[in-house]
Amino acid sequence: MSSSSLPFSSLPLTSRTGASLTGTSSLTGTSSSAPHPLAPYGWDARWEAEFAPFAARGLLPGRVVRVDRGQCDIVTAGGTVRADTEFVTPRDPLKVVCTGDWAAVDPDGGDPRYVRAYLPRRTSFVRSTSSKRSEGQILAANVDYSIIAVSLAVELDLGRIERFLALGWESGGQPVIVLTKADLVPDRATLAHLVEDVETSAPGVQVLPVSATDGDGVDVLAAVVSGGTSVLLGQSGAGKSTLANALAGADVMEVQAIRDVDGKGRHTTTTRNLLLLPAGGVLIDTPGLRGVGLWDAGNGVGQVFSEIEELARDCRFHDCAHVAEPGCAVLDAVADGALPERRLDSYRKLIRENQRIVAKTDARARAEMRRQWRLRGAEGRAALELKRGRIR
């Protein structure tokens, strides 16, 4: 049974910060001593204040736990409801309703029921799609932690980890790297060396080796993410569904075998699902990501490579590209062995990619603005001709 369908009486009534939510709720009419039924899903006083205009219209608050085929499942104070997303499906793919959103949904009686709006997002995890148009795609909304699952069944790809981290930092949440399938590395010294390698590429990020099969490290991860909303990310075969099951304490996600040849798996998860965790917090599981394109993640890249940006402050030229310029503190650090050359290469690659994405985005924005100007101009000319009686 999905954890989102558990009876509310069995749910731990805590806020996203771990504190009980008390006080009168104008949305449910509860007494001053009763916590809000949606508190386990992250509902707090700030969300309630933002929802007030929708409550005045008789709409109900709820959190989107799944979106598919123009419909979505929303957990409300009265249980999970199915609603149509027609009114929250604009052309902009970054503005469509998404798993993790707090929505305003029709009360009982409508057939179908509609999501009328969703509250402004505090954070969002966005990547660039694999399409040639390089559009942004939102994977999860209102996340506090980005759990990046990396399988130890295959050789570590530090460059890919840095790419995930850039998006994780840019989302506004706190990245956490989970090295899954740690039971496949029985030698403790080797495991410690792998953890150290990842930590070097992830300054300021907690790196946790976890074996969902043996249960090692699961309790530590559960405690880390118990105070908020987490999105689970990683490639196919990274063990995300097994990890989600371990955190949820039940087989809520199907698990498929991994190919022995290359350690890759199929897309077990095909939609983004929000699960309630028994230790507190909620988890958004996502399909395996084959492509992880940056999307306007300049700040995120800077945080991933914070030591390079720190060194760059001592470069002779403020616009130093760290290629062959004299007085480059970054190149000096590489020459001294203080900075791995691989890190600098990865930094340059992500910076260039992000600049291309931003340039394309700006170009599309300018083109769309020109199109709107032409459209308004044509409408204005038509109105003038109508006024003059030339169009009937």
Short mmCIF file of C-alpha atoms in Angstrom, two decimals:
data_model
loop_
_atom_site.label_atom_id
_atom_site.label_comp_id
_atom_site.label_asym_id
_atom_site.label_seq_id
_atom_site.Cartn_x
_atom_site.Cartn_y
_atom_site.Cartn_z
CA MET A 1 0.00 0.00 0.00
CA SER A 2 1.30 3.45 -0.87
CA SER A 3 2.32 5.43 2.18
CA SER A 4 0.29 8.35 0.86
CA SER A 5 -2.87 6.33 1.42
CA LEU A 6 -2.22 5.51 5.07
CA PRO A 7 -4.89 6.73 7.50
CA PHE A 8 -4.07 10.10 8.98
CA SER A 9 -4.48 8.79 12.52
CA SER A 10 -1.32 6.71 12.01
CA LEU A 11 0.82 9.55 10.69
CA PRO A 12 3.43 11.39 12.76
CA LEU A 13 2.07 14.91 13.03
CA THR A 14 5.20 17.00 12.67
CA SER A 15 6.13 19.95 10.55
CA ARG A 16 8.93 19.99 8.00
CA THR A 17 11.21 21.35 10.74
CA GLY A 18 10.28 18.55 13.12
CA ALA A 19 8.13 20.66 15.46
CA SER A 20 4.46 20.01 16.06
CA LEU A 21 2.13 22.43 14.35
CA THR A 22 -0.47 23.74 16.73
CA GLY A 23 -2.92 26.56 16.64
CA THR A 24 -6.31 27.15 15.08
CA SER A 25 -6.59 26.26 11.41
CA SER A 26 -9.09 28.28 9.44
CA LEU A 27 -8.93 25.63 6.74
CA THR A 28 -10.12 22.68 8.73
CA GLY A 29 -11.78 24.17 11.77
CA THR A 30 -9.56 22.19 14.13
CA SER A 31 -9.10 23.18 17.75
CA SER A 32 -6.08 25.11 18.99
CA SER A 33 -4.44 21.92 20.33
CA ALA A 34 -4.81 19.77 17.21
CA PRO A 35 -2.06 19.76 14.59
CA HIS A 36 -3.01 20.16 10.96
CA PRO A 37 -3.57 16.78 9.23
CA LEU A 38 -1.21 17.83 6.42
CA ALA A 39 1.66 18.68 8.78
CA PRO A 40 3.45 15.36 8.05
CA TYR A 41 3.57 16.41 4.40
CA GLY A 42 5.22 19.75 5.20
CA TRP A 43 2.22 22.04 5.73
CA ASP A 44 3.13 24.96 7.99
CA ALA A 45 1.97 28.43 9.00
CA ARG A 46 3.62 30.06 5.99
CA TRP A 47 1.82 27.77 3.54
CA GLU A 48 -1.46 28.39 5.36
CA ALA A 49 -1.02 32.16 5.15
CA GLU A 50 -0.29 31.94 1.41
CA PHE A 51 -3.30 29.70 0.89
CA ALA A 52 -5.73 32.07 2.64
CA PRO A 53 -7.08 33.69 -0.57
CA PHE A 54 -7.89 30.25 -2.00
CA ALA A 55 -9.50 29.14 1.27
CA ALA A 56 -11.76 32.18 1.02
CA ARG A 57 -12.94 30.81 -2.33
CA GLY A 58 -13.83 27.48 -0.75
CA LEU A 59 -10.89 25.59 -2.26
CA LEU A 60 -9.02 22.89 -0.38
CA PRO A 61 -5.24 22.69 0.18
CA GLY A 62 -3.34 19.57 -0.69
CA ARG A 63 0.06 18.35 -1.78
CA VAL A 64 0.59 16.82 -5.21
CA VAL A 65 1.89 13.27 -4.78
CA ARG A 66 1.77 12.17 -8.44
CA VAL A 67 1.09 13.68 -11.88
CA ASP A 68 0.29 11.69 -15.01
CA ARG A 69 -1.75 12.08 -18.21
CA GLY A 70 -3.42 15.36 -17.32
CA GLN A 71 -4.48 14.10 -13.90
CA CYS A 72 -2.84 14.22 -10.50
CA ASP A 73 -3.23 12.64 -7.08
CA ILE A 74 -3.41 15.16 -4.23
CA VAL A 75 -3.29 14.33 -0.55
CA THR A 76 -5.72 16.56 1.38
CA ALA A 77 -6.89 16.70 4.97
CA GLY A 78 -9.63 14.25 4.04
CA GLY A 79 -7.47 11.79 2.10
CA THR A 80 -6.07 11.44 -1.40
CA VAL A 81 -8.18 12.78 -4.28
CA ARG A 82 -7.86 12.62 -8.07
CA ALA A 83 -8.02 15.96 -9.89
CA ASP A 84 -7.73 17.33 -13.41
CA THR A 85 -4.76 19.62 -14.21
CA GLU A 86 -6.32 21.52 -17.12
CA PHE A 87 -6.01 24.90 -15.38
CA VAL A 88 -2.37 24.39 -14.32
CA THR A 89 -0.86 23.18 -17.60
CA PRO A 90 0.57 26.26 -19.33
CA ARG A 91 2.87 26.16 -22.33
CA ASP A 92 5.91 26.89 -20.18
CA PRO A 93 7.15 23.45 -18.97
CA LEU A 94 8.59 25.07 -15.86
CA LYS A 95 5.15 26.28 -14.78
CA VAL A 96 3.17 23.06 -15.05
CA VAL A 97 1.96 21.52 -11.80
CA CYS A 98 4.55 19.12 -10.41
CA THR A 99 4.97 16.51 -7.69
CA GLY A 100 5.66 18.38 -4.47
CA ASP A 101 3.51 21.41 -5.30
CA TRP A 102 0.95 22.68 -2.80
CA ALA A 103 -2.29 22.94 -4.75
CA ALA A 104 -5.72 24.53 -4.45
CA VAL A 105 -8.26 21.90 -5.44
CA ASP A 106 -12.04 21.88 -5.79
CA PRO A 107 -14.04 20.68 -2.76
CA ASP A 108 -16.13 17.52 -2.80
CA GLY A 109 -18.94 17.40 -5.32
CA GLY A 110 -17.22 18.35 -8.55
CA ASP A 111 -16.96 15.78 -11.34
CA PRO A 112 -14.29 16.09 -12.39
CA ARG A 113 -12.49 17.99 -9.66
CA TYR A 114 -9.88 20.49 -10.83
CA VAL A 115 -6.63 21.87 -9.53
CA ARG A 116 -7.29 25.60 -9.76
CA ALA A 117 -3.81 26.86 -8.84
CA TYR A 118 -0.71 26.02 -6.89
CA LEU A 119 1.23 28.08 -4.36
CA PRO A 120 4.50 29.79 -5.33
CA ARG A 121 7.35 27.32 -4.99
CA ARG A 122 10.01 27.82 -2.35
CA THR A 123 12.48 25.65 -4.22
CA SER A 124 12.46 23.47 -7.33
CA PHE A 125 14.77 20.94 -8.95
CA VAL A 126 15.10 21.76 -12.65
CA ARG A 127 17.20 20.21 -15.40
CA SER A 128 17.56 20.85 -19.10
CA THR A 129 15.64 18.39 -21.27
CA SER A 130 17.38 16.26 -23.84
CA SER A 131 15.51 18.00 -26.63
CA LYS A 132 17.39 20.17 -29.08
CA ARG A 133 15.36 23.13 -27.87
CA SER A 134 17.06 22.77 -24.46
CA GLU A 135 13.92 23.51 -22.50
CA GLY A 136 13.87 23.36 -18.74
CA GLN A 137 12.04 20.51 -17.02
CA ILE A 138 10.96 20.66 -13.40
CA LEU A 139 11.38 17.33 -11.60
CA ALA A 140 10.24 18.20 -8.08
CA ALA A 141 8.88 21.20 -6.20
CA ASN A 142 9.46 22.51 -2.67
CA VAL A 143 12.39 20.25 -1.85
CA ASP A 144 14.70 20.64 1.13
CA TYR A 145 17.18 17.89 0.24
CA SER A 146 18.45 16.51 -3.06
CA ILE A 147 19.50 12.90 -2.47
CA ILE A 148 21.91 11.92 -5.24
CA ALA A 149 22.13 8.13 -5.46
CA VAL A 150 25.44 6.84 -6.86
CA SER A 151 25.96 3.10 -7.31
CA LEU A 152 29.15 1.48 -6.08
CA ALA A 153 28.45 -1.44 -8.43
CA VAL A 154 30.16 0.50 -11.22
CA GLU A 155 33.16 2.79 -11.44
CA LEU A 156 32.58 6.23 -9.95
CA ASP A 157 31.94 9.02 -12.45
CA LEU A 158 32.97 12.10 -10.48
CA GLY A 159 32.08 14.42 -13.35
CA ARG A 160 28.49 13.19 -13.35
CA ILE A 161 28.32 13.58 -9.59
CA GLU A 162 29.48 17.20 -9.91
CA ARG A 163 26.79 17.78 -12.54
CA PHE A 164 24.07 16.46 -10.23
CA LEU A 165 25.47 18.56 -7.39
CA ALA A 166 25.33 21.75 -9.47
CA LEU A 167 21.63 21.19 -10.09
CA GLY A 168 21.09 20.20 -6.48
CA TRP A 169 22.65 23.39 -5.14
CA GLU A 170 20.82 25.50 -7.71
CA SER A 171 17.48 24.01 -6.61
CA GLY A 172 17.77 25.74 -3.26
CA GLY A 173 17.87 22.50 -1.29
CA GLN A 174 20.76 20.78 0.46
CA PRO A 175 22.43 18.04 -1.60
CA VAL A 176 23.23 14.71 0.03
CA ILE A 177 25.22 12.02 -1.80
CA VAL A 178 24.31 8.42 -1.07
CA LEU A 179 26.74 5.74 -2.25
CA THR A 180 24.35 2.84 -2.73
CA LYS A 181 25.15 -0.88 -2.78
CA ALA A 182 27.96 -0.39 -0.27
CA ASP A 183 27.71 -4.11 0.54
CA LEU A 184 29.46 -4.74 -2.80
CA VAL A 185 32.60 -3.12 -1.35
CA PRO A 186 33.31 -5.32 1.69
CA ASP A 187 36.83 -3.96 2.24
CA ARG A 188 36.48 -1.03 4.65
CA ALA A 189 39.68 0.66 3.48
CA THR A 190 38.51 0.62 -0.13
CA LEU A 191 35.10 1.95 0.84
CA ALA A 192 36.68 4.75 2.85
CA HIS A 193 38.86 5.65 -0.14
CA LEU A 194 35.80 5.86 -2.41
CA VAL A 195 33.98 8.06 0.09
CA GLU A 196 37.02 10.33 0.28
CA ASP A 197 37.16 10.63 -3.52
CA VAL A 198 33.54 11.75 -3.63
CA GLU A 199 33.97 14.14 -0.69
CA THR A 200 36.82 15.83 -2.57
CA SER A 201 34.42 16.49 -5.43
CA ALA A 202 31.58 17.58 -3.16
CA PRO A 203 32.71 20.30 -0.73
CA GLY A 204 30.13 21.01 1.95
CA VAL A 205 28.08 17.92 1.09
CA GLN A 206 27.47 14.90 3.31
CA VAL A 207 28.50 11.61 1.67
CA LEU A 208 26.85 8.48 3.08
CA PRO A 209 27.68 4.89 2.09
CA VAL A 210 24.44 2.90 2.33
CA SER A 211 23.40 -0.68 1.76
CA ALA A 212 19.65 -0.90 1.42
CA THR A 213 19.98 -4.69 1.25
CA ASP A 214 21.75 -4.98 4.62
CA GLY A 215 20.21 -1.85 6.11
CA ASP A 216 23.62 -0.29 6.80
CA GLY A 217 23.43 3.50 6.82
CA VAL A 218 19.69 3.66 6.12
CA ASP A 219 18.90 4.91 9.62
CA VAL A 220 21.51 7.66 9.29
CA LEU A 221 20.03 8.84 5.99
CA ALA A 222 16.49 8.64 7.38
CA ALA A 223 17.52 10.89 10.27
CA VAL A 224 19.16 13.41 7.91
CA VAL A 225 16.05 13.83 5.73
CA SER A 226 13.41 13.47 8.44
CA GLY A 227 12.86 17.20 8.74
CA GLY A 228 11.67 18.03 5.25
CA THR A 229 11.03 17.04 1.64
CA SER A 230 13.68 15.08 -0.27
CA VAL A 231 13.94 14.32 -3.96
CA LEU A 232 15.72 11.09 -4.89
CA LEU A 233 17.84 11.38 -8.04
CA GLY A 234 20.24 9.18 -9.96
CA GLN A 235 20.81 7.09 -13.04
CA SER A 236 18.87 3.95 -13.86
CA GLY A 237 20.35 1.10 -11.87
CA ALA A 238 21.60 3.32 -9.05
CA GLY A 239 19.35 1.51 -6.58
CA LYS A 240 16.91 4.36 -6.05
CA SER A 241 13.77 2.21 -5.79
CA THR A 242 15.45 -0.16 -3.34
CA LEU A 243 16.58 2.84 -1.31
CA ALA A 244 13.09 4.36 -1.41
CA ASN A 245 11.64 1.08 -0.12
CA ALA A 246 14.20 0.98 2.69
CA LEU A 247 13.41 4.54 3.76
CA ALA A 248 9.64 3.99 3.50
CA GLY A 249 9.86 0.73 5.45
CA ALA A 250 7.73 -1.07 2.85
CA ASP A 251 7.89 -2.29 -0.74
CA VAL A 252 6.18 0.75 -2.21
CA MET A 253 8.38 0.83 -5.31
CA GLU A 254 8.91 -2.03 -7.75
CA VAL A 255 12.51 -3.22 -7.99
CA GLN A 256 14.05 -4.77 -11.11
CA ALA A 257 17.24 -6.76 -11.54
CA ILE A 258 20.37 -4.99 -12.75
CA ARG A 259 22.27 -6.18 -15.81
CA ASP A 260 25.53 -7.85 -14.81
CA VAL A 261 27.25 -6.60 -17.96
CA ASP A 262 27.30 -2.89 -17.21
CA GLY A 263 25.49 -2.46 -13.89
CA LYS A 264 22.64 -0.56 -15.52
CA GLY A 265 18.97 -1.10 -14.93
CA ARG A 266 15.65 -0.34 -16.55
CA HIS A 267 13.40 2.53 -15.62
CA THR A 268 11.69 0.99 -12.60
CA THR A 269 10.11 4.32 -11.68
CA THR A 270 8.23 5.93 -14.57
CA THR A 271 6.56 8.80 -12.71
CA ARG A 272 7.50 11.03 -9.81
CA ASN A 273 5.87 9.84 -6.60
CA LEU A 274 5.74 11.50 -3.18
CA LEU A 275 5.99 9.06 -0.26
CA LEU A 276 5.52 9.66 3.44
CA LEU A 277 8.45 8.37 5.51
CA PRO A 278 7.88 6.68 8.89
CA ALA A 279 10.87 8.47 10.46
CA GLY A 280 9.50 11.84 9.35
CA GLY A 281 9.66 13.84 6.15
CA VAL A 282 8.54 12.95 2.66
CA LEU A 283 10.42 11.54 -0.31
CA ILE A 284 9.88 12.25 -4.02
CA ASP A 285 11.18 9.36 -6.10
CA THR A 286 12.03 10.10 -9.73
CA PRO A 287 12.69 8.00 -12.83
CA GLY A 288 16.30 7.19 -13.62
CA LEU A 289 17.96 10.06 -15.46
CA ARG A 290 20.09 9.19 -18.47
CA GLY A 291 20.73 12.83 -19.30
CA VAL A 292 21.49 15.47 -16.68
CA GLY A 293 21.65 18.80 -18.49
CA LEU A 294 22.31 22.00 -16.61
CA TRP A 295 19.63 24.67 -16.55
CA ASP A 296 20.80 28.16 -15.57
CA ALA A 297 22.88 26.66 -12.77
CA GLY A 298 25.68 29.21 -12.52
CA ASN A 299 25.39 29.57 -8.76
CA GLY A 300 25.22 25.81 -8.34
CA VAL A 301 28.38 25.30 -10.37
CA GLY A 302 30.10 27.90 -8.23
CA GLN A 303 29.16 26.04 -5.04
CA VAL A 304 30.33 22.68 -6.40
CA PHE A 305 33.71 24.17 -7.26
CA SER A 306 33.93 26.58 -4.36
CA GLU A 307 37.67 26.04 -3.95
CA ILE A 308 38.28 27.12 -7.55
CA GLU A 309 36.16 30.22 -7.16
CA GLU A 310 38.04 31.02 -3.96
CA LEU A 311 41.39 30.67 -5.74
CA ALA A 312 40.14 32.80 -8.65
CA ARG A 313 39.88 35.81 -6.36
CA ASP A 314 43.67 35.94 -6.32
CA CYS A 315 44.07 35.83 -10.11
CA ARG A 316 45.75 38.88 -11.66
CA PHE A 317 42.82 39.51 -13.99
CA HIS A 318 39.24 39.62 -12.70
CA ASP A 319 37.96 37.96 -15.90
CA CYS A 320 40.62 35.26 -15.91
CA ALA A 321 39.54 32.15 -17.84
CA HIS A 322 42.15 29.98 -16.08
CA VAL A 323 43.58 28.74 -19.37
CA ALA A 324 46.96 30.39 -20.01
CA GLU A 325 46.72 33.82 -18.39
CA PRO A 326 49.74 35.10 -16.44
CA GLY A 327 49.23 35.41 -12.72
CA CYS A 328 46.42 32.80 -12.64
CA ALA A 329 46.10 31.51 -9.09
CA VAL A 330 44.01 28.56 -10.26
CA LEU A 331 46.65 27.33 -12.70
CA ASP A 332 49.31 27.83 -10.03
CA ALA A 333 47.28 25.58 -7.70
CA VAL A 334 47.13 22.90 -10.40
CA ALA A 335 50.88 23.15 -10.96
CA ASP A 336 51.52 22.86 -7.22
CA GLY A 337 49.29 19.81 -6.94
CA ALA A 338 46.88 21.61 -4.59
CA LEU A 339 44.06 21.41 -7.15
CA PRO A 340 43.45 18.26 -9.24
CA GLU A 341 43.52 19.03 -12.95
CA ARG A 342 40.41 16.87 -13.37
CA ARG A 343 38.48 19.31 -11.16
CA LEU A 344 39.51 22.27 -13.26
CA ASP A 345 38.59 20.47 -16.49
CA SER A 346 35.18 19.58 -15.08
CA TYR A 347 34.67 23.16 -13.89
CA ARG A 348 35.45 24.56 -17.33
CA LYS A 349 33.12 22.07 -18.99
CA LEU A 350 30.15 22.88 -16.77
CA ILE A 351 30.75 26.62 -17.00
CA ARG A 352 30.78 26.45 -20.81
CA GLU A 353 27.66 24.28 -20.90
CA ASN A 354 25.78 26.56 -18.55
CA GLN A 355 26.75 29.63 -20.57
CA ARG A 356 25.39 28.00 -23.74
CA ILE A 357 22.11 27.14 -22.03
CA VAL A 358 21.70 30.67 -20.68
CA ALA A 359 22.50 32.15 -24.11
CA LYS A 360 19.91 29.91 -25.79
CA THR A 361 17.34 30.75 -23.12
CA ASP A 362 17.94 34.48 -23.53
CA ALA A 363 17.74 34.15 -27.32
CA ARG A 364 14.42 32.31 -27.09
CA ALA A 365 13.11 34.88 -24.65
CA ARG A 366 14.05 37.71 -27.01
CA ALA A 367 12.47 35.88 -29.96
CA GLU A 368 9.26 35.30 -28.01
CA MET A 369 9.19 38.94 -26.95
CA ARG A 370 9.57 40.04 -30.60
CA ARG A 371 6.79 37.64 -31.58
CA GLN A 372 4.50 39.11 -28.92
CA TRP A 373 5.35 42.62 -30.08
CA ARG A 374 4.50 41.70 -33.68
CA LEU A 375 1.28 40.04 -32.53
CA ARG A 376 0.22 43.06 -30.47
CA GLY A 377 1.17 45.30 -33.38
CA ALA A 378 -0.98 43.29 -35.77
CA GLU A 379 -3.88 43.33 -33.31
CA GLY A 380 -3.49 47.06 -32.89
CA ARG A 381 -3.51 47.64 -36.64
CA ALA A 382 -6.59 45.43 -37.02
CA ALA A 383 -8.38 47.37 -34.28
CA LEU A 384 -7.50 50.64 -35.98
CA GLU A 385 -8.77 49.37 -39.33
CA LEU A 386 -11.97 48.18 -37.65
CA LYS A 387 -12.42 51.58 -36.06
CA ARG A 388 -12.01 53.24 -39.42
CA GLY A 389 -14.64 50.94 -40.88
CA ARG A 390 -12.31 49.17 -43.24
CA ILE A 391 -12.90 45.76 -41.67
CA ARG A 392 -16.43 44.53 -41.22
#
